[in-house]
mmCIF file of C-alpha atoms in Angstrom:
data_model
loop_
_atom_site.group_PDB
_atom_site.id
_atom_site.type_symbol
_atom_site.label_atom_id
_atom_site.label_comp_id
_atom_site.label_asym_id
_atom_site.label_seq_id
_atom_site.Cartn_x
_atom_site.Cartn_y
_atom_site.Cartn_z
ATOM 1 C CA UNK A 1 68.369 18.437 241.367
ATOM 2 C CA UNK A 2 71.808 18.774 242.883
ATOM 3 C CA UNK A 3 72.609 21.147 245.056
ATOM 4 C CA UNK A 4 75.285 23.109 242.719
ATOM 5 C CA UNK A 5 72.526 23.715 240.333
ATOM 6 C CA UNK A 6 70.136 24.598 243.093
ATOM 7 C CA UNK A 7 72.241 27.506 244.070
ATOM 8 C CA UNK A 8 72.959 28.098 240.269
ATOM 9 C CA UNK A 9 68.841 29.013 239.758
ATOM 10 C CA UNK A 10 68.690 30.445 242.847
ATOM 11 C CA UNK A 11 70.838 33.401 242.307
ATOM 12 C CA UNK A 12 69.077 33.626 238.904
ATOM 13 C CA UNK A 13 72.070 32.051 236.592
ATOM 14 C CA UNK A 14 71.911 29.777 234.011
ATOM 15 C CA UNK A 15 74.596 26.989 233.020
ATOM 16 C CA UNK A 16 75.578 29.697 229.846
ATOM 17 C CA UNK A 17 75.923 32.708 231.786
ATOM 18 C CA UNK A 18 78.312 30.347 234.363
ATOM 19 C CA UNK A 19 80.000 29.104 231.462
ATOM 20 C CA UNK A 20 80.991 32.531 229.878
ATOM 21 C CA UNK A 21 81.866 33.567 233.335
ATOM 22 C CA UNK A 22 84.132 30.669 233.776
ATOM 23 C CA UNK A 23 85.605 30.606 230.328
ATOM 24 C CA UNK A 24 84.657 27.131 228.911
ATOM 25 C CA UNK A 25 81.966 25.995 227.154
ATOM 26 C CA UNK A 26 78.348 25.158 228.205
ATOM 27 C CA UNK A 27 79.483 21.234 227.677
ATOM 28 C CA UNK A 28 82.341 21.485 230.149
ATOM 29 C CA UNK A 29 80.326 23.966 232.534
ATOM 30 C CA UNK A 30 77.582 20.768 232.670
ATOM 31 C CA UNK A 31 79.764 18.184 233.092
ATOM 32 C CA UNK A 32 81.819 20.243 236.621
ATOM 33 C CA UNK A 33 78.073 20.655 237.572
ATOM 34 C CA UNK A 34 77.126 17.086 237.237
ATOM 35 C CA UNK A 35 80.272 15.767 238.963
ATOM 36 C CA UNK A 36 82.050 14.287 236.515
ATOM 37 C CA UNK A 37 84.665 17.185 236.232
ATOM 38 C CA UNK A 38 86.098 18.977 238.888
ATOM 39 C CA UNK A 39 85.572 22.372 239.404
ATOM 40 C CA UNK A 40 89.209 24.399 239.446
ATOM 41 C CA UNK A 41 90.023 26.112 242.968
ATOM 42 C CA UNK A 42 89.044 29.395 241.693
ATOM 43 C CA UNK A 43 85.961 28.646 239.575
ATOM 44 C CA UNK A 44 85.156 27.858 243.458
ATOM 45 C CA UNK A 45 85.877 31.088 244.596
ATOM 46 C CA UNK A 46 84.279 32.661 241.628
ATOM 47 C CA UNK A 47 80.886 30.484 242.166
ATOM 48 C CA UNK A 48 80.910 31.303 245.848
ATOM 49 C CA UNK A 49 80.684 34.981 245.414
ATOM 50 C CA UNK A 50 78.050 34.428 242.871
ATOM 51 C CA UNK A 51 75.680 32.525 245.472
ATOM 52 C CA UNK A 52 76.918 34.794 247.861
ATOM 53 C CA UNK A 53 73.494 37.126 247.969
ATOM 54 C CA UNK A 54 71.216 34.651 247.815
ATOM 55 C CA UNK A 55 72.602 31.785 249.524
ATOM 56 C CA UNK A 56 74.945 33.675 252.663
ATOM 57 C CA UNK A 57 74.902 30.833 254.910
ATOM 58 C CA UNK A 58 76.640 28.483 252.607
ATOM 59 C CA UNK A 59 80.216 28.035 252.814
ATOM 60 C CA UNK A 60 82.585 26.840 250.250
ATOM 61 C CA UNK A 61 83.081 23.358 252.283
ATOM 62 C CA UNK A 62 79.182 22.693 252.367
ATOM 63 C CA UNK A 63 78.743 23.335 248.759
ATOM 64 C CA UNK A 64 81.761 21.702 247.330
ATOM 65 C CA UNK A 65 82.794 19.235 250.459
ATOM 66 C CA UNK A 66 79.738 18.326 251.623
ATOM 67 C CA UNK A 67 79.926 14.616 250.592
ATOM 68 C CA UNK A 68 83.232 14.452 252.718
ATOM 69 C CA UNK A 69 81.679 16.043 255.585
#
């Protein structure tokens, strides 16, 4: 399981309710999870603040810049 999808269940979210949130469909949601799309700066922001409660130690660079770390 990767870590963006950790996060996702953690803070009780599914890929549809990200989706909606994000404006683009569950397909396109999936494939910025995966990897294989990037996510837009803001859909950053926007994720961020919904991991925020659950997950307060993470920062925006160790969820989405971690492999360049």
């Amino acid at each position: 399981m990767n870590k963006l999808k950790r996060l996702r269940l953690l803070a009780g979210y599914t890929q549809t309710d990200i989706a909606k949130m994000f404006g683009v469909t569950n397909q396109a949601y999936s494939k910025k999870e995966a990897g294989h799309v990037p996510f837009k700066d803001s859909e950053k922001v926007m994720f961020m603040n919904l991991i925020a409660e659950t997950s307060p130690d993470e920062t925006i660079e160790s969820v989405f810049f971690e492999h360049l770390l």
